[in-house]
Short mmCIF file of C-alpha atoms and ligand atoms in Angstrom, two decimals:
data_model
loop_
_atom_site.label_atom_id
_atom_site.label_comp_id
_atom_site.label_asym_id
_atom_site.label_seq_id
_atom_site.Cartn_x
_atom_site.Cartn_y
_atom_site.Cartn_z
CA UNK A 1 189.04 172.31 -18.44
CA UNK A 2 190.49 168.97 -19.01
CA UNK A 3 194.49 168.49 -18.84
CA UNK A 4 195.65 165.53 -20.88
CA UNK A 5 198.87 163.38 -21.71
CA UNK A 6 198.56 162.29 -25.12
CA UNK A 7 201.86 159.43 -25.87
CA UNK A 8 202.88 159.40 -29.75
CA UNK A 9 205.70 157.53 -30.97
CA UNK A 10 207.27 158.28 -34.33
CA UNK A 11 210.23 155.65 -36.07
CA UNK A 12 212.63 157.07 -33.89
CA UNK A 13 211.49 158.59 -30.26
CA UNK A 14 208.43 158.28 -27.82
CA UNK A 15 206.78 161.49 -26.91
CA UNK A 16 204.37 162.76 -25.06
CA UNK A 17 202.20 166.19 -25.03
CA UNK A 18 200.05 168.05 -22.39
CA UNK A 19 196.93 169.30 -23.61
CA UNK A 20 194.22 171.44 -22.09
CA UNK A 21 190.55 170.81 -23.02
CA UNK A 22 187.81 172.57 -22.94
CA UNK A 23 184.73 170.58 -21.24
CA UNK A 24 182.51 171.45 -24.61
CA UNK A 25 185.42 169.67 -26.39
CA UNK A 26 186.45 166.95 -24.48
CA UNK A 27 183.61 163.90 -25.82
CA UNK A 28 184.81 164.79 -29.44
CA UNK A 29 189.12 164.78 -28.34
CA UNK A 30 188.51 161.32 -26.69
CA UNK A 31 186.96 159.90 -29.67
CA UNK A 32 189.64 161.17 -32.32
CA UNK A 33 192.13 160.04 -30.04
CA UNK A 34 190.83 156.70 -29.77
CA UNK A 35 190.16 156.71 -33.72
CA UNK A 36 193.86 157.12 -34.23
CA UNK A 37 195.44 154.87 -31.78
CA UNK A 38 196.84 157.85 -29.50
CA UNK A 39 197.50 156.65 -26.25
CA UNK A 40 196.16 158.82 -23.79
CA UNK A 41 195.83 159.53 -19.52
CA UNK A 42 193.42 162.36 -18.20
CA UNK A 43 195.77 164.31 -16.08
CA UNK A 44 194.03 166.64 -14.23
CA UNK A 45 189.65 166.79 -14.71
CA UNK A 46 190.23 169.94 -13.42
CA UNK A 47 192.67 172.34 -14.51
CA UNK A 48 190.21 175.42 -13.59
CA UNK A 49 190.22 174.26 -9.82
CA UNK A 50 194.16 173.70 -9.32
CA UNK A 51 194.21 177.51 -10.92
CA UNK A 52 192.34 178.56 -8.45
CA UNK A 53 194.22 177.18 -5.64
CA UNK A 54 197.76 179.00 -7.19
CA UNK A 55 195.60 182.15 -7.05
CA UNK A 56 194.51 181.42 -3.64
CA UNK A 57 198.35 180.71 -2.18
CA UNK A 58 199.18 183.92 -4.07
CA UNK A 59 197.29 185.92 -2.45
CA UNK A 60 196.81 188.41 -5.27
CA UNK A 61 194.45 190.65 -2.99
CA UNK A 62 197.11 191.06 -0.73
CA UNK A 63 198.13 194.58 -0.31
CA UNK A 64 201.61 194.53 0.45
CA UNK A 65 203.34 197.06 -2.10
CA UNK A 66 206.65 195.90 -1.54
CA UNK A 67 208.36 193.87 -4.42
CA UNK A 68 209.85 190.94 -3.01
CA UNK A 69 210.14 187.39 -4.54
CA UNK A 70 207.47 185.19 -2.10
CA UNK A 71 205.24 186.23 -4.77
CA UNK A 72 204.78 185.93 -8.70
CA UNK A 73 204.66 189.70 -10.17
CA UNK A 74 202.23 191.47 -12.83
CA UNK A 75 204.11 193.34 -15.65
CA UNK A 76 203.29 196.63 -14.17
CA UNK A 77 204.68 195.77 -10.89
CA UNK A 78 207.87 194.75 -12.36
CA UNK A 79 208.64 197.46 -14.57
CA UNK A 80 207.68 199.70 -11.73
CA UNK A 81 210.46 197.88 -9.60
CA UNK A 82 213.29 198.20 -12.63
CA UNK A 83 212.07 202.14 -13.07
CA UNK A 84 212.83 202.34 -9.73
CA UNK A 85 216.14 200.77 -9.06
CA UNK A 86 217.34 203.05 -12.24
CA UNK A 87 216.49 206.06 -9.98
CA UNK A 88 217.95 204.56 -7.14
CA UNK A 89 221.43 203.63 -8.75
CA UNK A 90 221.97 205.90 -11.38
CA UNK A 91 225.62 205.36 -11.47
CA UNK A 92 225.55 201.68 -12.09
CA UNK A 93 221.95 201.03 -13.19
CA UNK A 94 220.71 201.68 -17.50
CA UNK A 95 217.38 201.20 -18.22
CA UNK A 96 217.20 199.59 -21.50
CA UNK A 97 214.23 199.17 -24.37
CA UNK A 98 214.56 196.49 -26.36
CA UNK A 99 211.99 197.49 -28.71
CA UNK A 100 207.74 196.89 -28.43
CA UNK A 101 205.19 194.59 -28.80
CA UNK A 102 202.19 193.54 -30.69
CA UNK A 103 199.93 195.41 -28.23
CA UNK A 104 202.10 198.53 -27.83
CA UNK A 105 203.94 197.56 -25.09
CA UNK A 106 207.65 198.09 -24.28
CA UNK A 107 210.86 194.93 -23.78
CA UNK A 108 212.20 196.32 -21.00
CA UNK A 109 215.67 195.84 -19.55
CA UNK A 110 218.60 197.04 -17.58
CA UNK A 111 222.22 196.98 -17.99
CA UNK A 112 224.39 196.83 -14.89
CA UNK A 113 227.81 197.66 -14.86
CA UNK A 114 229.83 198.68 -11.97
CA UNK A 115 233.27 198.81 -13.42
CA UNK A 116 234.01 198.85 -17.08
CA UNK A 117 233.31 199.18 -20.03
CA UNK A 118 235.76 196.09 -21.06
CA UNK A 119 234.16 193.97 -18.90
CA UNK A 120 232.86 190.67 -20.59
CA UNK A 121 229.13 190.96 -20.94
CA UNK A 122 225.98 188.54 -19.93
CA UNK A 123 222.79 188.91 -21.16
CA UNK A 124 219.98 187.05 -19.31
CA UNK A 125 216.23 186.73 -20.83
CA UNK A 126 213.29 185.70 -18.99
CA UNK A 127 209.59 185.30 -20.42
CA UNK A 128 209.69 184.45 -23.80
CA UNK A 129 207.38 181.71 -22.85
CA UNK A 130 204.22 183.66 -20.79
CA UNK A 131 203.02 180.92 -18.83
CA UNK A 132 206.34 180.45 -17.33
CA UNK A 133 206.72 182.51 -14.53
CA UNK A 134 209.34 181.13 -12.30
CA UNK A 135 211.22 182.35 -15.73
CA UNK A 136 211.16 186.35 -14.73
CA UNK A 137 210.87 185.48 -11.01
CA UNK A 138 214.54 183.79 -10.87
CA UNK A 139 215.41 186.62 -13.64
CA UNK A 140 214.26 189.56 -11.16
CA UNK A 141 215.59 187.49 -7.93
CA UNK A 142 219.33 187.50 -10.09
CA UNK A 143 218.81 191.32 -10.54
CA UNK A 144 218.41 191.98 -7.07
CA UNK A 145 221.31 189.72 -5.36
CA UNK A 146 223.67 191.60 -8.05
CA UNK A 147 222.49 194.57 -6.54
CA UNK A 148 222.06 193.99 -2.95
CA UNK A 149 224.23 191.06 -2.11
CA UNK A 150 226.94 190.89 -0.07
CA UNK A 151 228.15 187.38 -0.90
CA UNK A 152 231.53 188.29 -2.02
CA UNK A 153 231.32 185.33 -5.06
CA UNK A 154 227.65 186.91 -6.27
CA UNK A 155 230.05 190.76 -5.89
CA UNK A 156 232.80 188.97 -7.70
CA UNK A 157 230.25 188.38 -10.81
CA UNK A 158 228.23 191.36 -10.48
CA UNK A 159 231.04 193.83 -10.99
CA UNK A 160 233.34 191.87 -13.32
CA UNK A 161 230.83 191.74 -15.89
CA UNK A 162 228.35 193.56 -17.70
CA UNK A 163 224.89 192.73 -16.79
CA UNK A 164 222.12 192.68 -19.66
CA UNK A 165 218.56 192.02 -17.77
CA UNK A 166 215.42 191.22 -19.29
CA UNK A 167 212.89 190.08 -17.22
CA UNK A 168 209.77 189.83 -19.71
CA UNK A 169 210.69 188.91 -23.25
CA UNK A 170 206.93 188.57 -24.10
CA UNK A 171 204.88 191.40 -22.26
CA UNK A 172 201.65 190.97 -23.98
CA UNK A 173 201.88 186.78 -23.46
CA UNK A 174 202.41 187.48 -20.07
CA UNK A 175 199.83 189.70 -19.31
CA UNK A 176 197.35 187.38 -21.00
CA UNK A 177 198.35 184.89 -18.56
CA UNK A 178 197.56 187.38 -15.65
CA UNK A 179 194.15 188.82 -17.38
CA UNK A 180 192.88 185.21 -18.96
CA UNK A 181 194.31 182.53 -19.88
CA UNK A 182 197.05 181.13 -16.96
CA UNK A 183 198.94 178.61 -19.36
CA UNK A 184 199.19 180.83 -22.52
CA UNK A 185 202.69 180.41 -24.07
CA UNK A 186 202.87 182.63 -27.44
CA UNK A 187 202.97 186.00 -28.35
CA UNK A 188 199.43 187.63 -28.92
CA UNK A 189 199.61 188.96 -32.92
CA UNK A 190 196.88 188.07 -35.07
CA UNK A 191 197.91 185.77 -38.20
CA UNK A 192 195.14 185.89 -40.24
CA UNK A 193 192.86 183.19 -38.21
CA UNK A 194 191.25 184.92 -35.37
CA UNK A 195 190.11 181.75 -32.92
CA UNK A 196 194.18 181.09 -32.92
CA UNK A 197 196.33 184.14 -32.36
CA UNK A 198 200.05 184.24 -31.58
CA UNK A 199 203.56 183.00 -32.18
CA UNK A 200 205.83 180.43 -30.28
CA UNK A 201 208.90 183.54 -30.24
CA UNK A 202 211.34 180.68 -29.49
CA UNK A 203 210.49 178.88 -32.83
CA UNK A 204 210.54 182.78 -34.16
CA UNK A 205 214.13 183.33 -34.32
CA UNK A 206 215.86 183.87 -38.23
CA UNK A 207 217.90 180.12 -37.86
CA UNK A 208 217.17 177.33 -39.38
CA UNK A 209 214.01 178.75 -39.08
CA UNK A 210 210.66 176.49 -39.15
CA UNK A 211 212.78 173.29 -39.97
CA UNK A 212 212.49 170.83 -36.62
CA UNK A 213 210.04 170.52 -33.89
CA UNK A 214 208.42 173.71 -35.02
CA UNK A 215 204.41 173.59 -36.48
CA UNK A 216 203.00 176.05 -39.63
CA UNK A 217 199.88 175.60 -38.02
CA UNK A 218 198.61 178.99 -36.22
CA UNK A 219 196.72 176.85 -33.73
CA UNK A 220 199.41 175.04 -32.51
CA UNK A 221 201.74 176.15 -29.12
CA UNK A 222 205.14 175.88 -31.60
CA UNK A 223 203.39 178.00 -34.42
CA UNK A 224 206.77 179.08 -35.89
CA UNK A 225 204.89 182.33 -37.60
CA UNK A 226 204.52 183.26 -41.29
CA UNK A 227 208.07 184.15 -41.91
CA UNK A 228 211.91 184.34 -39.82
CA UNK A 229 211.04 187.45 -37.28
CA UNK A 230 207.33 188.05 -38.31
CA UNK A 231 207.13 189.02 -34.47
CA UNK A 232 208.04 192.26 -33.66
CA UNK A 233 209.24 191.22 -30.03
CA UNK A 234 211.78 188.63 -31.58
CA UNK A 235 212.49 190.97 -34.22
CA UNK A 236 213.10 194.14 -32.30
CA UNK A 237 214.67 192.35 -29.12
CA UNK A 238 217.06 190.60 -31.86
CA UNK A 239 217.98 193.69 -33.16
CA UNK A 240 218.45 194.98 -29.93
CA UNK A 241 221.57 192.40 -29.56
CA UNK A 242 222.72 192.63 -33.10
CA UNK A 243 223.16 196.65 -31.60
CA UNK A 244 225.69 195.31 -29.02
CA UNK A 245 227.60 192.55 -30.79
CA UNK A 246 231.16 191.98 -29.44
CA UNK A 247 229.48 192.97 -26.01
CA UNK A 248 227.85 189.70 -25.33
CA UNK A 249 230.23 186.75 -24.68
CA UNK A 250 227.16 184.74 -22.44
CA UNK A 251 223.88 184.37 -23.08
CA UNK A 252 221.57 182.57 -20.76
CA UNK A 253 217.79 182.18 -21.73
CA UNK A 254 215.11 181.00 -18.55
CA UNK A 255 212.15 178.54 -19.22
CA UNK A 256 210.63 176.08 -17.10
CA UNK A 257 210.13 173.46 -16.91
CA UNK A 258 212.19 169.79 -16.34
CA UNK A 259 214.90 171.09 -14.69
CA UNK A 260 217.96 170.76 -17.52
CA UNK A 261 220.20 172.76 -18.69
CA UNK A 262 220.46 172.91 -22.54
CA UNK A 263 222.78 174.31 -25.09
CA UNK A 264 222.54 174.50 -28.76
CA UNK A 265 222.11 173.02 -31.18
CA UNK A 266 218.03 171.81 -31.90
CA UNK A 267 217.71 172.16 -35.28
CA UNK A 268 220.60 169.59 -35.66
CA UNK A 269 221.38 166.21 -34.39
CA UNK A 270 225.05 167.10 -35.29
CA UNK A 271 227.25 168.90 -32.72
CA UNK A 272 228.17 172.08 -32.13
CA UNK A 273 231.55 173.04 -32.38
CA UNK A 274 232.28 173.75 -28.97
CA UNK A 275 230.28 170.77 -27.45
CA UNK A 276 232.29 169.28 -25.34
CA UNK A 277 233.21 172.54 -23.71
CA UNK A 278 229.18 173.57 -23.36
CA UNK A 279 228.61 169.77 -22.00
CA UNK A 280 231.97 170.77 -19.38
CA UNK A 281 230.95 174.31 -18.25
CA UNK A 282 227.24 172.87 -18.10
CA UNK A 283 228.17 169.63 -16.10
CA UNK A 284 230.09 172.20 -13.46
CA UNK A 285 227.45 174.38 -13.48
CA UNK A 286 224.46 171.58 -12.59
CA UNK A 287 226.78 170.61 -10.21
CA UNK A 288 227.24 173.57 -8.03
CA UNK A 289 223.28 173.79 -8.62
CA UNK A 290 222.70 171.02 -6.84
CA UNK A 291 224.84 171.84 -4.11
CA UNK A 292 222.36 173.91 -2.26
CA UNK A 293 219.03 171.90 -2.00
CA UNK A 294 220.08 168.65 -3.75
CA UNK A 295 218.17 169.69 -7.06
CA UNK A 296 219.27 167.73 -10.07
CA UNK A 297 219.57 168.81 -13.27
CA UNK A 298 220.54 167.12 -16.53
CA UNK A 299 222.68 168.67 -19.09
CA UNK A 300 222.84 168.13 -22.59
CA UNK A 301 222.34 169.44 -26.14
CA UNK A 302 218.89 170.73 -26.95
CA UNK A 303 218.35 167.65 -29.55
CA UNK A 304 219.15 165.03 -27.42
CA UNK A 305 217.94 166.52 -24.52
CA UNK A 306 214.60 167.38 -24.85
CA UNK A 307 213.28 167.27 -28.43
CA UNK A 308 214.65 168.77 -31.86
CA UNK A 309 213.71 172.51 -31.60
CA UNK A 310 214.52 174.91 -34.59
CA UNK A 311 214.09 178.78 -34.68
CA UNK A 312 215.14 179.05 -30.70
CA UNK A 313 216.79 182.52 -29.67
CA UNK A 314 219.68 180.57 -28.21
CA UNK A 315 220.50 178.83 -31.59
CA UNK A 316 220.51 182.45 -33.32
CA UNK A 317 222.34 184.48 -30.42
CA UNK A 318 225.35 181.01 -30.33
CA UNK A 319 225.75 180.78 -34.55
CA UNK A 320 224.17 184.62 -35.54
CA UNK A 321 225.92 186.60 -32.84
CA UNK A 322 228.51 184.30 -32.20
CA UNK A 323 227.87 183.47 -28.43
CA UNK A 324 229.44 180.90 -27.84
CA UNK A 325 228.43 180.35 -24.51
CA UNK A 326 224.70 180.34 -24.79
CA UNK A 327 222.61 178.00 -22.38
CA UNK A 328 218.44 177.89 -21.69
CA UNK A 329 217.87 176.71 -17.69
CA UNK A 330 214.73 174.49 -18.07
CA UNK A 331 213.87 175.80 -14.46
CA UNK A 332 212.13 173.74 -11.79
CA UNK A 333 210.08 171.45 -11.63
CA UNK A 334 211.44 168.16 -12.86
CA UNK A 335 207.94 167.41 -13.85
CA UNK A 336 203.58 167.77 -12.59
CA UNK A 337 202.89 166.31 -9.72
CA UNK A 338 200.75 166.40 -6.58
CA UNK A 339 198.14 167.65 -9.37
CA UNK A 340 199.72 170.69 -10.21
CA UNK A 341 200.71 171.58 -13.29
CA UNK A 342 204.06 171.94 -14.09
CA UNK A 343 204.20 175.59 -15.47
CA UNK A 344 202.68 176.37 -12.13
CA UNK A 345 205.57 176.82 -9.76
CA UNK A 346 204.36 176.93 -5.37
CA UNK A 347 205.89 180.67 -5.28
CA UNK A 348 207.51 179.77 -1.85
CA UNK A 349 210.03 177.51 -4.43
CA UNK A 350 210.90 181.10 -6.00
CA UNK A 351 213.41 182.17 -3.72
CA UNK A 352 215.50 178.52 -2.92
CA UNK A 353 215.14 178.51 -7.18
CA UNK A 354 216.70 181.83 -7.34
CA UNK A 355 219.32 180.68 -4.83
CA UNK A 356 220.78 177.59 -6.62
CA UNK A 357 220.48 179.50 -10.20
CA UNK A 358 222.89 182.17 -8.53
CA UNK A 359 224.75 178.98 -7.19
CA UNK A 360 224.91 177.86 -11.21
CA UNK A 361 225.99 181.09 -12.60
CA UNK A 362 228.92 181.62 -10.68
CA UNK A 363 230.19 178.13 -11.87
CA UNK A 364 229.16 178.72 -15.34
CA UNK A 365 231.44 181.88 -15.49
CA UNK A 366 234.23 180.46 -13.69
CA UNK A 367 234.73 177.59 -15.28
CA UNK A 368 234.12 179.56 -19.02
CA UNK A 369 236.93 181.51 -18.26
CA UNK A 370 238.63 179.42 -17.19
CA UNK A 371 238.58 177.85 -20.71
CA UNK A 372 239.56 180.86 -22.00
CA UNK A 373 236.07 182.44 -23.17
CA UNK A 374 236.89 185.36 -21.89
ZN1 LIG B 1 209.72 177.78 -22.57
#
């Protein structure tokens, strides 16, 4: 497999795209590239190989059965874990479903809450994108520390709020990217075209839906889907949060990566209401981020940010559900280097990732109440 950058500029912006070929493919890509003026660099001749090293630093044959965060989990492993913990601490510990997937299998979640049921709520997803896996890594590593942690700031947030946990937002995705194909990204559903399958649930969401930075093609990574919620993961797991509206006053999506910190809107170039106080709370809470390890982030609107992006869960749970503190972490890293690919994350960087996110959140919450969010 070949991994390209492919550079297109439209009237307005530069942009560039990775894209992995296959070696069957890769005279006839060159050419059309070269037939329409795309400029182009071969990234990596050998995406297969630098795979194969992330499998090797794994250590997937490894047969230590304890659930710890020097290593990227399957699906199974994870639920097992959160099944678990619910046994352990029954008294502050819910196991939620969110709904099921495409292939049958369940959203699963927990809800923390060690005082009250007045305290503010936070709901964290992780995994809407497969290939991301530092995403439910830093999601299970925040799950833990408000568990186990005796940091009196991380106790501070863990039992002054209500904790909404959901490490895989896209079970079948990620399984795919454990069983097949390392740098899938959609859901798995079948759309009518059988060599493409799967949606881009973060172009899914019923806002604004389809409209910017989104594709109708089912082929394409930001295949928006036939219709607002044709998935049932973004349709039951929105659901799921309609179920607890009022309850959720944050709402903090993981992806990787660039290493920003986004709010809405995407859709728009305009500005959301509350902008400057997102840009504020955001600013405060890169900044105790980089405390730690000296890891930058940038913070801005999703539109200006990154790249206009309709259809995103963040957009729908901010104007839909009326969060109004809703952020997506672009995790780590800032970009590919050293040959790896960027969606492929050295697992030693989970913890220190982790650490700093934990770092961020306390910020984020301080600094949003102290606006009067909550
Ligand atoms: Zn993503």
């Amino acid at each position: 497999m070949y991994h390209y950058k492919v550079h297109h500029s439209t009237l307005t912006s530069k942009r560039s795209n990775n894209i992995i070929v296959s070696p069957q493919e890769e005279d006839n890509f060159q050419s059309l590239l070269t037939k329409h003026n795309i400029t182009f660099r071969l990234y990596d001749e050998n995406v297969q190989e630098t795979l194969d090293q992330e499998e090797k630093i794994l250590g997937r044959s490894n047969s230590k059965k304890q659930y710890d965060w020097t290593t990227y989990h399957t699906l199974e492993e994870t639920y097992d874990w959160m099944k678990n913990l619910s046994n352990t601490y029954p008294e502050y510990i819910e196991l939620l479903s969110a709904g099921s997937t495409y292939e049958g299998r369940e959203i699963l979640g927990v809800k923390i809450s060690y005082k009250s049921e007045n305290n503010k709520g936070v709901l964290i997803e992780g995994g809407i994108h497969a290939r991301e896996w530092i995403s439910p890594a830093t999601t299970t590593y925040i799950l833990n520390e408000l568990l186990h942690s005796t940091d009196s700031r991380i106790r501070y947030i863990a039992e002054n709020f209500n904790w909404y946990i959901f490490p895989h937002t896209n079970p079948d995705g990620y399984v795919y990217t454990h069983t097949k194909d390392r740098l899938w990204r959609k859901t798995r559903s079948y759309n009518g075209n059988y060599r493409c399958l799967g949606v881009d649930p973060n172009r899914n969401f019923d806002y604004h839906w389809n409209e910017q930075g989104t594709s109708s093609n089912p082929c394409s990574d930001a295949y928006a889907g036939k219709e607002p919620f044709s998935e049932i993961e973004t349709r039951t797991f929105s659901n799921f949060i309609s179920s607890l509206r009022g309850k959720i006053n944050i709402y903090i999506s993981f992806h990787s990566y660039s290493q920003l910190l986004l709010f809405p809107y995407g859709y728009t170039d305009k500005r959301a209401p509350n902008h400057d106080d997102l840009q504020k709370i955001g600013d405060i809470a890169a900044s105790a981020l980089s405390k730690r390890y000296g890891t930058q982030y940038k913070v801005g609107n999703i539109y200006e940010t990154i790249y206009p992006a309709s259809g995103s869960s963040i957009e729908w749970a901010y104007d839909i559900e009326n969060i109004k503190l809703s952020y997506c972490y672009e995790l780590r890293p800032k970009s590919s280097s050293f040959g790896w690919n960027g969606f492929i994350l050295p697992p030693n960087q989970i913890i220190p990732t982790g650490q700093e996110i934990i770092d961020s959140l306390i910020a984020l919450l301080d600094e949003g109440k102290r606006l009067n969010y909550f």
